[in-house]
Short mmCIF file of N, CA and C in Angstrom, two decimals:
data_model
loop_
_atom_site.label_atom_id
_atom_site.label_comp_id
_atom_site.label_asym_id
_atom_site.label_seq_id
_atom_site.Cartn_x
_atom_site.Cartn_y
_atom_site.Cartn_z
N UNK N 29 95.60 102.11 90.31
CA UNK N 29 97.15 102.18 90.05
C UNK N 29 97.26 103.69 89.82
N UNK N 30 96.65 104.27 88.96
CA UNK N 30 96.88 105.65 88.68
C UNK N 30 96.68 106.66 89.90
N UNK N 31 95.84 106.31 90.86
CA UNK N 31 95.44 107.09 92.07
C UNK N 31 96.87 106.72 92.95
N UNK N 32 97.39 105.61 93.29
CA UNK N 32 98.43 105.23 93.93
C UNK N 32 99.64 105.93 93.41
N UNK N 33 99.85 106.24 91.97
CA UNK N 33 100.90 106.93 91.56
C UNK N 33 100.92 108.38 91.71
N UNK N 34 99.50 108.85 91.53
CA UNK N 34 99.38 110.27 91.75
C UNK N 34 99.64 110.70 93.39
N UNK N 35 99.22 109.91 94.13
CA UNK N 35 99.58 109.97 95.57
C UNK N 35 100.83 109.99 95.90
N UNK N 36 101.56 109.08 95.52
CA UNK N 36 103.17 108.73 95.54
C UNK N 36 103.89 109.91 95.17
N UNK N 37 103.48 110.57 93.86
CA UNK N 37 104.08 111.72 93.41
C UNK N 37 104.00 112.83 94.08
N UNK N 38 102.71 113.00 94.45
CA UNK N 38 102.49 114.34 95.51
C UNK N 38 103.36 114.26 96.91
N UNK N 39 103.43 112.97 97.63
CA UNK N 39 104.10 112.92 98.67
C UNK N 39 105.62 113.07 98.40
N UNK N 40 106.10 112.61 97.43
CA UNK N 40 107.46 112.52 97.06
C UNK N 40 108.05 113.90 96.90
N UNK N 41 106.95 114.81 96.08
CA UNK N 41 107.07 116.06 95.91
C UNK N 41 106.97 116.95 97.08
N UNK N 42 106.14 116.73 97.91
CA UNK N 42 106.20 117.44 99.21
C UNK N 42 107.25 117.12 100.20
N UNK N 43 107.70 115.96 100.19
CA UNK N 43 108.84 115.43 100.90
C UNK N 43 110.21 116.20 100.41
N UNK N 44 110.32 116.18 98.96
CA UNK N 44 111.46 116.54 98.36
C UNK N 44 111.45 118.27 98.55
N UNK N 45 110.35 118.77 98.47
CA UNK N 45 110.39 120.41 98.65
C UNK N 45 110.69 120.73 100.02
N UNK N 46 110.03 120.05 101.16
CA UNK N 46 110.47 120.11 102.58
C UNK N 46 111.87 119.97 102.61
N UNK N 47 112.51 118.87 102.36
CA UNK N 47 113.92 118.81 102.41
C UNK N 47 114.54 119.90 101.89
N UNK N 48 114.35 120.23 100.43
CA UNK N 48 115.14 121.30 99.78
C UNK N 48 115.00 122.56 100.53
N UNK N 49 113.88 122.77 101.09
CA UNK N 49 113.63 124.16 101.72
C UNK N 49 114.69 124.22 103.04
N UNK N 50 114.40 123.24 103.78
CA UNK N 50 115.31 122.90 105.07
C UNK N 50 116.80 123.09 104.76
N UNK N 51 117.14 122.50 103.52
CA UNK N 51 118.49 122.64 103.23
C UNK N 51 119.01 123.97 102.92
N UNK N 52 118.21 124.54 101.98
CA UNK N 52 118.51 126.10 101.38
C UNK N 52 118.28 126.93 102.50
N UNK N 53 117.42 126.90 103.49
CA UNK N 53 117.09 127.97 104.58
C UNK N 53 118.07 127.67 105.59
N UNK N 54 118.68 126.75 105.74
CA UNK N 54 119.60 126.27 107.14
C UNK N 54 120.26 127.48 107.54
N UNK N 55 120.91 128.24 106.78
CA UNK N 55 121.59 129.40 107.32
C UNK N 55 120.77 130.25 108.01
N UNK N 56 119.78 130.51 107.55
CA UNK N 56 118.97 131.49 108.26
C UNK N 56 118.18 130.84 109.63
N UNK N 57 117.93 129.63 109.26
CA UNK N 57 117.33 128.84 110.58
C UNK N 57 118.08 129.22 111.86
N UNK N 58 119.49 128.57 111.48
CA UNK N 58 120.40 128.71 112.47
C UNK N 58 120.97 130.02 112.96
N UNK N 59 120.85 131.06 111.85
CA UNK N 59 121.16 132.39 112.45
C UNK N 59 120.18 132.95 113.34
N UNK N 60 118.97 132.69 113.05
CA UNK N 60 117.92 133.18 113.98
C UNK N 60 117.95 132.67 115.32
N UNK N 61 118.00 131.27 115.30
CA UNK N 61 118.32 130.70 116.53
C UNK N 61 119.47 131.35 117.50
N UNK N 62 120.64 131.63 116.98
CA UNK N 62 121.84 132.19 117.56
C UNK N 62 121.49 133.69 117.82
N UNK N 63 120.81 134.30 116.89
CA UNK N 63 120.46 135.68 117.07
C UNK N 63 119.65 135.79 118.50
N UNK N 64 118.65 134.83 118.68
CA UNK N 64 117.78 134.90 119.99
C UNK N 64 118.66 134.94 121.09
N UNK N 65 119.51 134.04 121.22
CA UNK N 65 120.54 133.92 122.34
C UNK N 65 121.23 135.43 122.44
N UNK N 66 121.86 135.64 121.12
CA UNK N 66 122.86 136.96 121.13
C UNK N 66 122.05 138.20 121.63
N UNK N 67 120.66 138.25 121.30
CA UNK N 67 120.01 139.49 121.84
C UNK N 67 119.72 139.45 123.25
N UNK N 68 119.82 138.20 124.07
CA UNK N 68 119.69 138.11 125.46
C UNK N 68 120.92 138.15 126.07
N UNK N 69 122.01 138.29 125.11
CA UNK N 69 123.45 138.41 126.00
C UNK N 69 124.11 136.90 126.31
N UNK N 70 123.46 136.11 125.63
CA UNK N 70 123.97 134.71 125.94
C UNK N 70 125.00 134.09 124.67
N UNK N 71 125.94 134.74 124.84
CA UNK N 71 126.80 134.77 123.60
C UNK N 71 127.61 133.52 123.38
N UNK N 72 127.71 132.74 124.49
CA UNK N 72 128.28 131.41 124.40
C UNK N 72 127.34 130.51 123.64
N UNK N 73 126.20 130.66 124.02
CA UNK N 73 125.04 129.57 123.38
C UNK N 73 124.98 130.03 122.10
N UNK N 74 124.96 131.26 121.57
CA UNK N 74 124.71 131.64 120.24
C UNK N 74 125.79 131.10 119.17
N UNK N 75 126.89 131.25 119.73
CA UNK N 75 128.26 130.74 118.72
C UNK N 75 127.91 129.44 118.01
N UNK N 76 127.55 128.34 118.66
CA UNK N 76 127.24 127.07 117.70
C UNK N 76 126.31 127.30 116.68
N UNK N 77 125.26 128.04 116.87
CA UNK N 77 124.38 128.34 115.87
C UNK N 77 125.05 129.03 114.66
N UNK N 78 125.69 130.21 115.04
CA UNK N 78 126.25 130.92 114.00
C UNK N 78 127.16 130.19 113.22
N UNK N 79 127.95 129.29 113.78
CA UNK N 79 128.97 128.43 113.20
C UNK N 79 128.33 127.73 112.17
N UNK N 80 127.04 126.91 112.68
CA UNK N 80 126.13 126.14 111.70
C UNK N 80 125.66 126.96 110.61
N UNK N 81 125.15 128.21 110.86
CA UNK N 81 124.69 129.07 109.89
C UNK N 81 125.89 129.40 108.69
N UNK N 82 127.12 129.60 109.27
CA UNK N 82 127.94 129.80 108.27
C UNK N 82 128.45 128.77 107.43
N UNK N 83 128.38 127.43 107.94
CA UNK N 83 128.54 126.19 107.24
C UNK N 83 127.69 126.05 105.89
N UNK N 84 126.43 126.68 106.07
CA UNK N 84 125.70 126.73 104.94
C UNK N 84 125.73 127.81 104.03
N UNK N 85 126.34 129.09 104.51
CA UNK N 85 126.37 130.19 103.85
C UNK N 85 127.54 131.12 104.53
N UNK N 86 128.92 130.97 103.89
CA UNK N 86 129.95 131.51 104.67
C UNK N 86 129.77 133.08 104.57
N UNK N 87 129.30 133.66 103.73
CA UNK N 87 129.15 135.25 103.76
C UNK N 87 127.86 135.72 104.20
N UNK N 88 127.19 134.94 104.79
CA UNK N 88 126.07 135.73 105.60
C UNK N 88 126.54 136.81 106.48
N UNK N 89 126.41 137.75 106.26
CA UNK N 89 127.02 139.13 106.92
C UNK N 89 126.47 139.30 108.57
N UNK N 90 125.08 139.12 108.53
CA UNK N 90 124.53 139.15 110.00
C UNK N 90 125.15 138.25 111.03
N UNK N 91 125.34 137.04 110.47
CA UNK N 91 125.94 135.81 111.20
C UNK N 91 127.47 136.19 111.27
N UNK N 92 128.23 136.59 110.45
CA UNK N 92 129.51 136.97 110.46
C UNK N 92 129.91 138.03 111.67
N UNK N 93 128.96 138.93 111.65
CA UNK N 93 128.96 140.30 112.46
C UNK N 93 128.79 139.72 113.73
N UNK N 94 127.62 139.08 114.07
CA UNK N 94 127.10 138.71 115.56
C UNK N 94 128.16 137.73 116.05
N UNK N 95 128.78 136.56 115.22
CA UNK N 95 129.79 135.66 115.75
C UNK N 95 130.94 136.43 116.20
N UNK N 96 131.38 137.42 115.36
CA UNK N 96 132.65 138.21 115.90
C UNK N 96 132.35 138.87 117.07
N UNK N 97 131.16 139.44 117.41
CA UNK N 97 130.77 139.93 118.78
C UNK N 97 130.85 139.21 119.74
N UNK N 98 130.34 138.20 119.49
CA UNK N 98 130.14 136.86 120.54
C UNK N 98 131.45 136.40 120.86
N UNK N 99 132.40 136.27 120.05
CA UNK N 99 133.54 135.76 120.33
C UNK N 99 134.41 136.87 121.14
N UNK N 100 134.41 138.03 120.72
CA UNK N 100 134.96 139.14 121.49
C UNK N 100 134.42 139.37 122.88
N UNK N 101 133.06 139.21 123.36
CA UNK N 101 132.34 139.36 124.64
C UNK N 101 132.57 138.18 125.27
N UNK N 102 132.97 137.04 124.83
CA UNK N 102 133.33 135.90 125.64
C UNK N 102 134.77 135.73 125.82
N UNK N 103 135.52 136.52 125.19
CA UNK N 103 137.03 136.56 125.56
C UNK N 103 137.93 135.85 124.54
N UNK N 104 137.14 135.44 123.62
CA UNK N 104 138.01 134.57 122.66
C UNK N 104 138.34 135.70 121.55
N UNK N 105 139.28 136.41 121.83
CA UNK N 105 139.56 137.53 121.06
C UNK N 105 140.30 137.36 119.66
N UNK N 106 141.06 136.21 119.52
CA UNK N 106 141.90 135.88 118.33
C UNK N 106 140.86 135.31 117.29
N UNK N 107 139.75 134.69 117.92
CA UNK N 107 138.80 134.32 116.95
C UNK N 107 137.80 135.28 116.44
N UNK N 108 137.60 136.55 117.28
CA UNK N 108 136.83 137.60 116.95
C UNK N 108 137.72 138.53 116.05
N UNK N 109 139.04 138.53 116.10
CA UNK N 109 139.98 139.45 115.34
C UNK N 109 139.69 138.77 113.90
N UNK N 110 139.74 137.37 113.89
CA UNK N 110 139.69 136.72 112.52
C UNK N 110 138.47 136.98 111.78
N UNK N 111 137.36 136.89 112.27
CA UNK N 111 136.11 137.16 111.81
C UNK N 111 135.93 138.65 111.46
N UNK N 112 136.39 139.81 112.39
CA UNK N 112 136.23 140.88 112.11
C UNK N 112 137.21 141.24 110.71
N UNK N 113 138.29 140.59 110.62
CA UNK N 113 139.18 140.65 109.30
C UNK N 113 138.38 140.26 108.03
N UNK N 114 137.66 138.96 108.40
CA UNK N 114 136.86 138.52 107.18
C UNK N 114 135.96 139.47 106.75
N UNK N 115 135.28 140.00 107.86
CA UNK N 115 134.09 141.09 107.42
C UNK N 115 134.66 142.33 106.45
N UNK N 116 135.88 142.59 106.97
CA UNK N 116 136.65 143.78 106.41
C UNK N 116 136.94 143.41 104.76
N UNK N 117 137.38 142.16 104.67
CA UNK N 117 137.65 141.53 103.42
C UNK N 117 136.39 141.82 102.34
N UNK N 118 135.20 141.53 102.92
CA UNK N 118 133.99 141.34 102.05
C UNK N 118 133.77 143.05 102.05
N UNK N 119 133.64 143.97 103.01
CA UNK N 119 133.43 145.25 103.01
C UNK N 119 134.47 145.99 103.80
N UNK N 120 135.57 146.53 102.97
CA UNK N 120 136.95 146.89 103.65
C UNK N 120 136.41 148.52 104.04
N UNK N 121 135.27 149.40 103.89
CA UNK N 121 134.98 150.50 104.06
C UNK N 121 133.85 150.45 105.36
N UNK N 122 133.60 149.18 106.11
CA UNK N 122 132.61 149.30 107.21
C UNK N 122 133.33 149.74 108.42
N UNK N 123 133.06 151.22 108.71
CA UNK N 123 133.69 151.96 109.85
C UNK N 123 133.46 151.21 111.08
N UNK N 124 132.40 150.77 111.19
CA UNK N 124 131.96 150.36 112.78
C UNK N 124 132.68 149.08 112.83
N UNK N 125 132.88 148.10 111.78
CA UNK N 125 133.81 147.00 112.09
C UNK N 125 135.34 147.29 112.30
N UNK N 126 135.69 148.51 111.57
CA UNK N 126 136.99 148.96 111.66
C UNK N 126 137.29 149.33 113.04
N UNK N 127 136.26 149.97 113.75
CA UNK N 127 136.43 150.39 115.13
C UNK N 127 136.54 149.14 116.02
N UNK N 128 135.60 148.28 115.88
CA UNK N 128 135.38 147.10 116.61
C UNK N 128 136.76 146.19 116.62
N UNK N 129 137.18 146.18 115.33
CA UNK N 129 138.42 145.30 115.30
C UNK N 129 139.65 145.97 115.88
N UNK N 130 139.69 147.44 115.94
CA UNK N 130 140.53 148.06 116.73
C UNK N 130 140.52 148.01 118.35
N UNK N 131 139.37 147.96 118.76
CA UNK N 131 139.04 147.63 119.94
C UNK N 131 139.45 146.46 120.44
N UNK N 132 139.17 145.34 119.71
CA UNK N 132 139.69 143.88 119.95
C UNK N 132 141.04 143.85 119.90
N UNK N 133 141.84 144.44 118.98
CA UNK N 133 143.18 144.43 118.96
C UNK N 133 143.64 145.04 120.26
N UNK N 134 142.96 146.23 120.86
CA UNK N 134 143.47 146.92 121.98
C UNK N 134 143.29 145.79 123.25
N UNK N 135 142.25 145.30 123.13
CA UNK N 135 141.91 144.34 124.32
C UNK N 135 142.83 143.08 124.37
N UNK N 136 143.58 142.95 123.10
CA UNK N 136 144.55 141.89 123.07
C UNK N 136 145.98 142.33 123.32
N UNK N 137 146.10 143.49 123.55
CA UNK N 137 147.23 144.43 123.68
C UNK N 137 148.22 144.21 122.66
N UNK N 138 147.50 144.29 121.59
CA UNK N 138 148.22 144.26 120.09
C UNK N 138 148.02 145.85 119.89
N UNK N 139 148.70 146.73 120.57
CA UNK N 139 148.56 148.05 120.55
C UNK N 139 148.74 148.93 118.88
N UNK N 140 149.82 148.37 118.59
CA UNK N 140 150.20 148.97 117.23
C UNK N 140 149.17 148.81 116.25
N UNK N 141 148.63 147.56 116.19
CA UNK N 141 147.51 147.41 115.24
C UNK N 141 146.24 148.06 115.52
N UNK N 142 146.08 148.12 116.66
CA UNK N 142 144.91 149.23 117.15
C UNK N 142 145.02 150.55 116.78
N UNK N 143 146.11 150.99 117.05
CA UNK N 143 146.45 152.46 116.82
C UNK N 143 146.27 152.63 115.05
N UNK N 144 147.06 151.83 114.48
CA UNK N 144 146.72 151.84 113.05
C UNK N 144 145.32 152.03 112.41
N UNK N 145 144.55 151.05 112.92
CA UNK N 145 142.98 151.12 112.50
C UNK N 145 142.32 152.37 113.03
N UNK N 146 142.38 152.55 114.37
CA UNK N 146 141.87 153.86 114.75
C UNK N 146 142.32 155.15 114.11
N UNK N 147 143.51 155.23 113.70
CA UNK N 147 143.98 156.21 112.89
C UNK N 147 143.32 156.27 111.73
N UNK N 148 143.25 154.94 110.87
CA UNK N 148 142.55 155.14 109.65
C UNK N 148 141.00 155.58 109.78
N UNK N 149 140.42 154.86 111.18
CA UNK N 149 139.04 155.46 111.21
C UNK N 149 138.77 156.89 111.35
N UNK N 150 139.70 157.54 112.30
CA UNK N 150 139.74 158.86 112.44
C UNK N 150 139.90 159.71 111.10
N UNK N 151 140.65 159.18 110.21
CA UNK N 151 140.95 159.77 108.68
C UNK N 151 139.61 159.57 108.09
N UNK N 152 138.91 158.36 108.12
CA UNK N 152 137.66 158.28 107.63
C UNK N 152 136.62 159.29 107.95
N UNK N 153 136.60 159.39 109.39
CA UNK N 153 135.67 160.41 109.94
C UNK N 153 136.17 161.30 111.09
N UNK N 154 136.73 162.34 110.43
CA UNK N 154 137.21 163.25 111.52
C UNK N 154 136.68 164.11 112.49
N UNK N 155 135.37 164.00 112.59
CA UNK N 155 134.32 164.52 113.27
C UNK N 155 133.80 163.50 114.38
N UNK N 156 134.34 162.16 114.26
CA UNK N 156 134.11 161.19 115.40
C UNK N 156 135.02 161.48 116.63
N UNK N 157 134.40 162.17 117.51
CA UNK N 157 135.19 162.41 118.66
C UNK N 157 135.39 161.16 119.49
N UNK N 158 134.27 160.10 119.40
CA UNK N 158 134.62 159.13 120.23
C UNK N 158 135.74 158.23 119.89
N UNK N 159 135.86 158.08 118.66
CA UNK N 159 137.19 157.31 118.03
C UNK N 159 138.37 158.05 118.26
N UNK N 160 138.25 159.22 118.16
CA UNK N 160 139.61 160.26 118.61
C UNK N 160 139.86 159.64 120.12
N UNK N 161 138.82 159.74 121.07
CA UNK N 161 139.31 159.66 122.57
C UNK N 161 139.62 157.97 122.65
N UNK N 162 139.27 156.85 121.70
CA UNK N 162 139.71 155.56 122.16
C UNK N 162 141.05 155.56 121.43
N UNK N 163 141.26 156.26 120.36
CA UNK N 163 142.80 156.35 119.86
C UNK N 163 143.86 156.87 121.15
N UNK N 164 143.44 157.99 121.75
CA UNK N 164 144.15 158.44 122.82
C UNK N 164 144.21 157.50 123.86
N UNK N 165 143.24 156.87 124.29
CA UNK N 165 143.30 156.03 125.22
C UNK N 165 144.30 154.79 124.77
N UNK N 166 144.23 154.08 123.65
CA UNK N 166 145.26 153.16 123.09
C UNK N 166 146.94 153.99 123.24
N UNK N 167 146.82 155.04 122.80
CA UNK N 167 148.17 155.48 122.97
C UNK N 167 148.69 155.66 124.47
N UNK N 168 147.80 155.99 125.33
CA UNK N 168 148.33 155.84 126.76
C UNK N 168 148.68 154.56 127.12
N UNK N 169 147.87 153.34 126.84
CA UNK N 169 148.10 152.29 127.09
C UNK N 169 149.52 151.87 126.51
N UNK N 170 149.77 152.20 125.35
CA UNK N 170 151.09 152.05 124.75
C UNK N 170 152.35 152.80 124.87
N UNK N 171 151.87 153.76 126.09
CA UNK N 171 153.19 154.43 126.55
C UNK N 171 153.39 155.75 125.64
N UNK N 172 152.50 155.94 124.58
CA UNK N 172 152.67 157.16 123.93
C UNK N 172 151.97 158.17 124.39
N UNK N 173 152.30 158.69 125.56
CA UNK N 173 151.39 159.78 126.45
C UNK N 173 151.31 161.15 125.76
N UNK N 174 152.52 161.49 124.85
CA UNK N 174 152.68 162.77 124.18
C UNK N 174 151.50 162.77 123.13
N UNK N 175 151.50 161.83 122.40
CA UNK N 175 150.42 161.55 121.37
C UNK N 175 149.25 162.03 121.74
N UNK N 176 148.92 161.12 122.96
CA UNK N 176 147.43 161.12 123.47
C UNK N 176 146.99 162.66 123.83
N UNK N 177 148.38 163.29 124.69
CA UNK N 177 147.99 164.81 124.93
C UNK N 177 147.55 165.66 123.89
N UNK N 178 148.44 165.33 122.83
CA UNK N 178 148.22 166.18 121.56
C UNK N 178 146.88 166.08 120.84
N UNK N 179 146.23 164.84 120.85
CA UNK N 179 145.19 164.58 120.50
C UNK N 179 144.13 164.79 121.30
N UNK N 180 144.07 164.85 122.50
CA UNK N 180 143.10 165.37 123.32
C UNK N 180 142.81 166.71 123.48
N UNK N 181 143.88 167.75 123.26
CA UNK N 181 143.94 168.95 123.63
C UNK N 181 142.84 169.58 122.88
N UNK N 182 142.82 169.42 121.36
CA UNK N 182 141.84 170.23 120.66
C UNK N 182 140.30 169.59 120.95
N UNK N 183 140.30 168.49 121.54
CA UNK N 183 138.86 167.86 121.50
C UNK N 183 138.41 168.56 123.17
N UNK N 184 139.20 168.89 124.10
CA UNK N 184 138.81 169.46 125.26
C UNK N 184 138.78 171.13 124.96
N UNK N 185 139.28 171.68 124.06
CA UNK N 185 139.21 172.93 123.78
C UNK N 185 137.71 173.06 123.08
N UNK N 186 137.43 172.25 122.29
CA UNK N 186 136.07 172.33 121.74
C UNK N 186 135.17 171.84 122.75
N UNK N 187 135.28 171.00 123.62
CA UNK N 187 134.34 170.52 124.24
C UNK N 187 134.65 170.61 125.85
N UNK N 188 134.67 171.54 126.51
CA UNK N 188 135.26 171.69 127.83
C UNK N 188 134.79 171.03 128.80
N UNK N 189 133.37 170.49 128.69
CA UNK N 189 132.86 169.68 129.68
C UNK N 189 132.80 168.25 129.32
N UNK N 190 133.55 167.77 128.41
CA UNK N 190 133.76 166.28 128.02
C UNK N 190 134.75 165.79 129.28
N UNK N 191 134.04 165.08 130.24
CA UNK N 191 134.77 164.59 131.18
C UNK N 191 135.61 163.29 130.88
N UNK N 192 135.08 162.53 130.09
CA UNK N 192 135.95 161.44 129.60
C UNK N 192 137.31 161.80 128.95
N UNK N 193 137.13 162.88 128.01
CA UNK N 193 138.46 163.28 127.55
C UNK N 193 139.20 164.12 128.58
N UNK N 194 138.68 164.92 129.60
CA UNK N 194 139.60 165.19 130.56
C UNK N 194 140.16 164.15 131.58
N UNK N 195 139.51 163.13 131.79
CA UNK N 195 139.92 162.07 132.50
C UNK N 195 141.08 161.28 131.64
N UNK N 196 141.15 161.06 130.50
CA UNK N 196 141.84 160.59 129.60
C UNK N 196 143.22 161.67 129.62
N UNK N 197 143.06 162.79 129.52
CA UNK N 197 144.09 163.83 129.65
C UNK N 197 144.76 163.90 130.78
N UNK N 198 144.01 163.68 131.88
CA UNK N 198 144.61 163.65 133.21
C UNK N 198 145.52 162.42 133.52
N UNK N 199 145.21 161.24 132.68
CA UNK N 199 145.84 160.00 132.83
C UNK N 199 147.22 160.17 131.99
N UNK N 200 147.15 160.92 130.84
CA UNK N 200 148.35 160.86 129.93
C UNK N 200 149.37 161.84 130.64
N UNK N 201 148.67 163.07 131.29
CA UNK N 201 149.70 163.77 131.88
C UNK N 201 150.17 163.18 132.98
N UNK N 202 149.63 162.32 133.68
CA UNK N 202 149.84 161.72 134.92
C UNK N 202 151.28 160.65 134.55
N UNK N 203 150.94 159.78 133.59
CA UNK N 203 151.71 158.70 133.10
C UNK N 203 153.08 159.49 132.50
N UNK N 204 152.96 160.66 131.91
CA UNK N 204 154.13 161.21 131.40
C UNK N 204 154.93 161.95 132.45
N UNK N 205 154.58 162.04 133.73
CA UNK N 205 155.48 162.71 134.49
C UNK N 205 154.85 163.97 134.82
N UNK N 206 153.75 164.46 134.34
CA UNK N 206 153.41 165.83 134.62
C UNK N 206 152.31 165.82 135.76
N UNK N 207 152.73 165.36 136.80
CA UNK N 207 151.85 164.95 137.84
C UNK N 207 150.92 166.37 138.34
N UNK N 208 151.61 167.46 138.59
CA UNK N 208 150.97 168.74 138.91
C UNK N 208 149.76 168.97 137.89
N UNK N 209 150.01 168.99 136.68
CA UNK N 209 148.95 169.45 135.67
C UNK N 209 147.91 168.09 135.70
N UNK N 210 148.06 167.01 136.00
CA UNK N 210 147.04 165.98 135.90
C UNK N 210 146.07 166.18 137.21
N UNK N 211 146.98 166.60 138.28
CA UNK N 211 146.30 166.84 139.57
C UNK N 211 145.22 167.81 139.41
N UNK N 212 145.71 168.96 138.85
CA UNK N 212 144.69 170.17 138.35
C UNK N 212 143.22 169.67 137.67
N UNK N 213 143.67 168.65 136.54
CA UNK N 213 142.57 168.19 135.80
C UNK N 213 141.63 167.23 136.76
N UNK N 214 142.29 166.49 137.57
CA UNK N 214 141.54 165.44 138.55
C UNK N 214 140.56 166.40 139.49
N UNK N 215 141.37 167.35 139.86
CA UNK N 215 140.37 168.30 140.81
C UNK N 215 139.31 168.91 139.95
N UNK N 216 139.36 169.35 138.90
CA UNK N 216 138.47 169.95 138.19
C UNK N 216 137.26 168.80 137.90
N UNK N 217 137.69 167.88 137.54
CA UNK N 217 136.64 166.69 137.44
C UNK N 217 135.93 166.53 138.72
N UNK N 218 136.54 166.37 139.80
CA UNK N 218 135.83 166.11 141.14
C UNK N 218 134.95 167.23 141.34
N UNK N 219 135.24 168.44 140.92
CA UNK N 219 134.54 169.65 141.25
C UNK N 219 133.21 169.64 140.35
N UNK N 220 133.25 169.10 138.97
CA UNK N 220 132.15 169.08 137.85
C UNK N 220 131.20 168.02 138.69
N UNK N 221 131.91 166.91 139.19
CA UNK N 221 130.82 165.91 139.91
C UNK N 221 130.02 166.21 141.01
N UNK N 222 130.44 167.34 141.73
CA UNK N 222 130.03 167.73 142.96
C UNK N 222 128.86 168.65 142.54
N UNK N 223 128.74 169.35 141.34
CA UNK N 223 127.79 170.40 141.16
C UNK N 223 126.39 169.69 140.86
#
């Protein structure tokens, strides 16, 4: 009888430990299954696993980040914006997430919100030329061509071979009605490509 009780206690303990482990580790298990899909670019397949992971642990940062990007890259921009905002509530100084949220706003044609976030990001890291160029691009999309020109001029002065900045400048000049100046930049860019 004692042997039976000891074996029953051991089996019960093993089952309880396994169930407890499964329950407490569920967020990680689902995250890693989703992460495998995410790394392969299968974002739609990753989303359900990330959602399950978050049902066990709502502030699992890696899950939140990869879910936001999965939504963004599958065109579910509103959901991506919600998740990026949630991440910024947890960590308001996350520069990369601020930029990603700004980019998602711009993809959603919410240019004012994108501009505001990009300007904040530029203020955080003034040496980040890529963010300045993104801000200039959104200015162009929003019809604020002069602001784009003013932002791009010092970049081109510092980096005369930055073809992306020059192309943006050409577009800003073209859309602002300065076709001749834009044409000169386009010719210069074509000359750079031929070399």
